[in-house]
Amino acid sequence: MKVPRSLQIWRLGIVNYSDALKLQEKLVSDRKIHKISDTLLSLQHPPTYTLGKRRTDHNLLISEAELKKLGAELHYTQRGGDITFHGPHQAILYPIISLRDIGLGARNYVEKLESTMIEIASLYGVKACPGQKGETGIWVGDRKIGAIGVRIQYGITSHGLAFNIDPDLNYFKHIVPCGIADKDVTSLRRETGNGIYEAVEKPAPHVTYSKEHQCHQALKRANGGRADAEMELAELLLHLLLYSLLLPF
């Protein structure tokens, strides 16, 4: 009988991007020497712009001085993909997973990230799909609702996906999102109105995963129902990705 796989789950709340990056680097190193098992980080960031390893600075449409006035940070990373924005009310998942151990190729892994976001959108009545050739992430028509940018070192993944629940879409006006000039960015809230506040029944995967690791602060519930709904949606996204990654390959 095949031994069930497990994932450590870290729910981190709101984490500064540089701190999250350092944490990912440490976990990748630990995973490489089998010090830890596969790990999945669930979190949000303060307003942050990130560039991938191609360094497409021309897709940032304002100066760094103007960016700071917005209260946002700029970070250069080694992930794939172009410039993107991370901020509050956006669900982010960073899997630290050994693809070699599970016999999964890079393309199939990215497809699992895509299918996870497509499924959660469908649960809220939104039809999303992968982009056309050269367009990463998940789209609703010509509007991007979910971004993907991954890095794979020693067969171990880092970075991951960002799904727009209800971020301030004005931040995207200061960049050419993902380097695609003629496309828009959207969110689940924009596509559904108040639909994100409606209860959605979680799927029931026949898998189990390891104990949950609680650290840092929980997502603040200062906005009452809105924050509760977003926490539930982020949890559902996590649940769906767990289902995808823990199923036998």
Tab-separated table of C-alpha atoms in Angstrom:
chain	number	residue	atom	x	y	z
A	1	MET	CA	0.000	0.000	0.000
A	2	LYS	CA	1.278	3.451	-0.887
A	3	VAL	CA	2.211	5.575	2.131
A	4	PRO	CA	0.144	8.782	2.263
A	5	ARG	CA	2.076	11.961	1.542
A	6	SER	CA	1.925	14.926	3.860
A	7	LEU	CA	2.352	18.677	3.711
A	8	GLN	CA	3.179	21.082	6.497
A	9	ILE	CA	0.792	24.049	6.400
A	10	TRP	CA	1.964	27.466	7.559
A	11	ARG	CA	-0.733	30.145	7.820
A	12	LEU	CA	1.265	33.327	8.178
A	13	GLY	CA	-1.217	36.186	7.911
A	14	ILE	CA	0.244	39.418	6.516
A	15	VAL	CA	4.004	39.145	5.979
A	16	ASN	CA	6.517	41.627	4.564
A	17	TYR	CA	7.747	40.407	1.193
A	18	SER	CA	11.451	40.336	2.111
A	19	ASP	CA	10.689	38.271	5.216
A	20	ALA	CA	8.630	35.832	3.174
A	21	LEU	CA	11.432	35.568	0.612
A	22	LYS	CA	14.019	34.775	3.279
A	23	LEU	CA	11.702	32.197	4.781
A	24	GLN	CA	11.229	30.513	1.403
A	25	GLU	CA	14.986	30.388	0.821
A	26	LYS	CA	15.506	28.769	4.238
A	27	LEU	CA	12.756	26.228	3.645
A	28	VAL	CA	14.102	25.326	0.195
A	29	SER	CA	17.528	24.670	1.749
A	30	ASP	CA	15.954	22.574	4.513
A	31	ARG	CA	13.832	20.642	2.021
A	32	LYS	CA	16.904	19.920	-0.129
A	33	ILE	CA	18.593	18.073	2.749
A	34	HIS	CA	15.312	16.424	3.837
A	35	LYS	CA	15.268	18.384	7.094
A	36	ILE	CA	11.611	19.219	6.527
A	37	SER	CA	8.758	17.715	4.564
A	38	ASP	CA	6.915	19.475	1.739
A	39	THR	CA	5.555	22.777	3.051
A	40	LEU	CA	2.870	25.173	1.893
A	41	LEU	CA	2.836	28.826	2.930
A	42	SER	CA	-0.494	30.676	2.939
A	43	LEU	CA	-0.224	34.445	3.393
A	44	GLN	CA	-0.775	37.993	2.186
A	45	HIS	CA	1.657	40.863	1.602
A	46	PRO	CA	1.528	44.608	2.230
A	47	PRO	CA	1.492	46.579	-1.071
A	48	THR	CA	4.460	45.208	-3.029
A	49	TYR	CA	5.615	45.152	-6.631
A	50	THR	CA	7.897	42.305	-7.685
A	51	LEU	CA	9.931	41.720	-10.817
A	52	GLY	CA	11.000	38.323	-12.103
A	53	LYS	CA	14.509	37.268	-13.112
A	54	ARG	CA	14.147	38.887	-16.560
A	55	ARG	CA	14.310	42.318	-14.868
A	56	THR	CA	11.685	44.024	-17.034
A	57	ASP	CA	11.937	47.389	-15.284
A	58	HIS	CA	10.314	49.130	-18.261
A	59	ASN	CA	7.001	47.598	-17.196
A	60	LEU	CA	7.075	49.676	-14.003
A	61	LEU	CA	5.391	52.915	-15.091
A	62	ILE	CA	6.312	55.140	-12.149
A	63	SER	CA	9.569	56.001	-10.402
A	64	GLU	CA	10.619	54.313	-7.190
A	65	ALA	CA	10.102	57.648	-5.411
A	66	GLU	CA	6.473	57.750	-6.585
A	67	LEU	CA	6.091	54.118	-5.662
A	68	LYS	CA	7.190	54.851	-2.091
A	69	LYS	CA	4.618	57.651	-1.885
A	70	LEU	CA	1.994	54.981	-2.572
A	71	GLY	CA	3.281	53.081	0.447
A	72	ALA	CA	4.473	50.213	-1.736
A	73	GLU	CA	7.777	48.362	-1.960
A	74	LEU	CA	9.694	47.069	-4.984
A	75	HIS	CA	11.529	43.740	-4.934
A	76	TYR	CA	13.625	41.906	-7.499
A	77	THR	CA	13.286	38.122	-7.442
A	78	GLN	CA	14.572	34.981	-9.161
A	79	ARG	CA	11.111	33.656	-10.011
A	80	GLY	CA	9.759	33.290	-13.506
A	81	GLY	CA	7.266	35.730	-14.947
A	82	ASP	CA	7.169	39.500	-15.325
A	83	ILE	CA	6.222	42.349	-13.003
A	84	THR	CA	3.217	41.916	-10.742
A	85	PHE	CA	1.579	43.400	-7.654
A	86	HIS	CA	0.903	41.792	-4.291
A	87	GLY	CA	-1.234	43.382	-1.621
A	88	PRO	CA	-3.960	43.007	0.993
A	89	HIS	CA	-7.054	41.028	0.008
A	90	GLN	CA	-5.055	38.833	-2.351
A	91	ALA	CA	-4.588	35.151	-1.476
A	92	ILE	CA	-1.009	33.945	-1.919
A	93	LEU	CA	0.253	30.366	-1.760
A	94	TYR	CA	3.953	29.480	-1.836
A	95	PRO	CA	4.498	25.704	-2.091
A	96	ILE	CA	7.942	24.414	-1.069
A	97	ILE	CA	7.669	20.997	-2.683
A	98	SER	CA	10.120	18.427	-4.037
A	99	LEU	CA	8.918	17.727	-7.576
A	100	ARG	CA	11.498	14.956	-7.891
A	101	ASP	CA	10.062	13.063	-4.946
A	102	ILE	CA	6.593	13.050	-6.477
A	103	GLY	CA	7.732	12.589	-10.078
A	104	LEU	CA	6.034	15.739	-11.290
A	105	GLY	CA	7.418	17.887	-14.101
A	106	ALA	CA	7.538	21.678	-14.036
A	107	ARG	CA	4.812	22.123	-16.663
A	108	ASN	CA	2.426	19.734	-14.890
A	109	TYR	CA	3.099	21.513	-11.614
A	110	VAL	CA	2.188	24.893	-13.109
A	111	GLU	CA	-0.947	23.332	-14.568
A	112	LYS	CA	-1.950	22.221	-11.065
A	113	LEU	CA	-1.586	25.779	-9.815
A	114	GLU	CA	-3.705	26.962	-12.743
A	115	SER	CA	-6.411	24.357	-12.203
A	116	THR	CA	-6.620	25.236	-8.499
A	117	MET	CA	-7.446	28.867	-9.278
A	118	ILE	CA	-9.813	27.899	-12.082
A	119	GLU	CA	-11.712	25.628	-9.702
A	120	ILE	CA	-12.078	28.193	-6.950
A	121	ALA	CA	-13.319	30.773	-9.451
A	122	SER	CA	-15.879	28.282	-10.736
A	123	LEU	CA	-17.188	27.694	-7.206
A	124	TYR	CA	-18.160	31.378	-7.199
A	125	GLY	CA	-19.733	31.210	-10.648
A	126	VAL	CA	-16.781	32.758	-12.492
A	127	LYS	CA	-15.505	31.027	-15.621
A	128	ALA	CA	-11.725	31.328	-15.743
A	129	CYS	CA	-9.181	29.663	-17.984
A	130	PRO	CA	-5.429	29.570	-18.638
A	131	GLY	CA	-4.004	32.332	-20.799
A	132	GLN	CA	-3.150	32.091	-24.449
A	133	LYS	CA	0.368	31.207	-25.541
A	134	GLY	CA	2.799	33.448	-23.703
A	135	GLU	CA	0.160	34.527	-21.165
A	136	THR	CA	0.755	33.031	-17.739
A	137	GLY	CA	-1.828	32.858	-15.000
A	138	ILE	CA	-5.607	32.605	-15.030
A	139	TRP	CA	-7.967	34.815	-17.018
A	140	VAL	CA	-11.629	35.774	-17.113
A	141	GLY	CA	-11.988	36.777	-20.731
A	142	ASP	CA	-9.184	39.302	-21.266
A	143	ARG	CA	-8.951	40.127	-17.542
A	144	LYS	CA	-6.338	38.468	-15.359
A	145	ILE	CA	-7.569	37.198	-11.997
A	146	GLY	CA	-4.689	34.975	-10.897
A	147	ALA	CA	-0.918	35.179	-11.357
A	148	ILE	CA	1.708	32.443	-11.320
A	149	GLY	CA	5.442	32.855	-10.910
A	150	VAL	CA	7.566	29.946	-9.742
A	151	ARG	CA	11.189	29.128	-9.112
A	152	ILE	CA	12.561	25.596	-9.092
A	153	GLN	CA	15.923	24.862	-7.467
A	154	TYR	CA	17.264	21.331	-7.008
A	155	GLY	CA	13.827	20.126	-8.093
A	156	ILE	CA	12.207	22.070	-5.220
A	157	THR	CA	9.606	24.771	-5.823
A	158	SER	CA	9.258	28.226	-4.299
A	159	HIS	CA	7.139	31.302	-5.000
A	160	GLY	CA	3.781	30.199	-6.442
A	161	LEU	CA	0.388	31.768	-7.077
A	162	ALA	CA	-1.548	34.924	-6.228
A	163	PHE	CA	-5.340	35.002	-6.566
A	164	ASN	CA	-7.161	38.335	-6.555
A	165	ILE	CA	-9.983	38.206	-4.040
A	166	ASP	CA	-10.568	41.939	-3.565
A	167	PRO	CA	-7.279	43.878	-3.802
A	168	ASP	CA	-7.156	47.571	-4.679
A	169	LEU	CA	-6.927	47.245	-8.468
A	170	ASN	CA	-5.645	50.827	-8.774
A	171	TYR	CA	-2.183	49.549	-7.877
A	172	PHE	CA	-2.099	47.654	-11.160
A	173	LYS	CA	-2.418	50.927	-13.094
A	174	HIS	CA	1.201	51.716	-12.272
A	175	ILE	CA	2.606	48.667	-14.060
A	176	VAL	CA	2.143	46.667	-17.232
A	177	PRO	CA	0.854	43.583	-15.387
A	178	CYS	CA	2.871	40.517	-16.349
A	179	GLY	CA	4.214	42.491	-19.307
A	180	ILE	CA	0.945	42.336	-21.258
A	181	ALA	CA	-0.088	45.859	-22.256
A	182	ASP	CA	-3.507	45.304	-23.831
A	183	LYS	CA	-5.097	43.274	-21.045
A	184	ASP	CA	-6.850	44.232	-17.809
A	185	VAL	CA	-6.712	42.895	-14.254
A	186	THR	CA	-9.757	41.812	-12.297
A	187	SER	CA	-10.735	40.284	-8.963
A	188	LEU	CA	-13.292	37.837	-7.677
A	189	ARG	CA	-15.135	40.725	-6.026
A	190	ARG	CA	-15.251	42.660	-9.302
A	191	GLU	CA	-16.599	39.637	-11.165
A	192	THR	CA	-19.188	38.608	-8.576
A	193	GLY	CA	-20.197	41.792	-6.770
A	194	ASN	CA	-21.010	40.599	-3.261
A	195	GLY	CA	-20.785	36.970	-4.346
A	196	ILE	CA	-17.643	36.387	-2.316
A	197	TYR	CA	-19.715	36.765	0.844
A	198	GLU	CA	-21.897	33.813	-0.049
A	199	ALA	CA	-21.182	30.488	1.594
A	200	VAL	CA	-19.555	27.943	-0.666
A	201	GLU	CA	-19.421	24.267	0.229
A	202	LYS	CA	-15.877	22.926	0.307
A	203	PRO	CA	-15.049	19.804	-1.666
A	204	ALA	CA	-14.253	16.794	0.490
A	205	PRO	CA	-10.990	15.218	-0.667
A	206	HIS	CA	-10.261	11.744	0.647
A	207	VAL	CA	-6.789	12.731	1.815
A	208	THR	CA	-5.272	13.876	5.078
A	209	TYR	CA	-2.417	16.214	5.745
A	210	SER	CA	-0.086	16.870	8.647
A	211	LYS	CA	-0.564	19.149	11.636
A	212	GLU	CA	-1.066	22.811	10.928
A	213	HIS	CA	1.696	25.239	11.834
A	214	GLN	CA	0.316	28.467	13.234
A	215	CYS	CA	2.666	31.473	13.389
A	216	HIS	CA	2.684	35.259	13.088
A	217	GLN	CA	-0.639	37.070	13.344
A	218	ALA	CA	-3.927	35.805	11.975
A	219	LEU	CA	-5.514	37.882	9.237
A	220	LYS	CA	-7.059	40.895	10.932
A	221	ARG	CA	-10.829	40.909	11.098
A	222	ALA	CA	-11.172	44.654	11.443
A	223	ASN	CA	-13.564	44.827	8.509
A	224	GLY	CA	-15.892	42.224	9.948
A	225	GLY	CA	-17.747	40.191	7.339
A	226	ARG	CA	-15.420	41.167	4.507
A	227	ALA	CA	-12.338	39.881	6.330
A	228	ASP	CA	-14.127	36.708	7.427
A	229	ALA	CA	-15.216	35.999	3.857
A	230	GLU	CA	-11.697	36.566	2.553
A	231	MET	CA	-10.214	34.254	5.166
A	232	GLU	CA	-12.708	31.580	4.232
A	233	LEU	CA	-11.940	32.009	0.536
A	234	ALA	CA	-8.177	31.845	1.138
A	235	GLU	CA	-8.731	28.698	3.171
A	236	LEU	CA	-10.752	27.207	0.346
A	237	LEU	CA	-7.970	27.978	-2.129
A	238	LEU	CA	-5.502	26.286	0.201
A	239	HIS	CA	-7.831	23.308	0.547
A	240	LEU	CA	-8.130	22.886	-3.218
A	241	LEU	CA	-4.374	23.060	-3.775
A	242	LEU	CA	-3.806	20.515	-1.016
A	243	TYR	CA	-6.287	18.225	-2.720
A	244	SER	CA	-4.435	18.607	-5.998
A	245	LEU	CA	-0.954	18.090	-4.583
A	246	LEU	CA	-1.763	15.209	-2.248
A	247	LEU	CA	-3.581	13.083	-4.781
A	248	PRO	CA	-1.522	10.146	-6.110
A	249	PHE	CA	0.240	10.994	-9.357
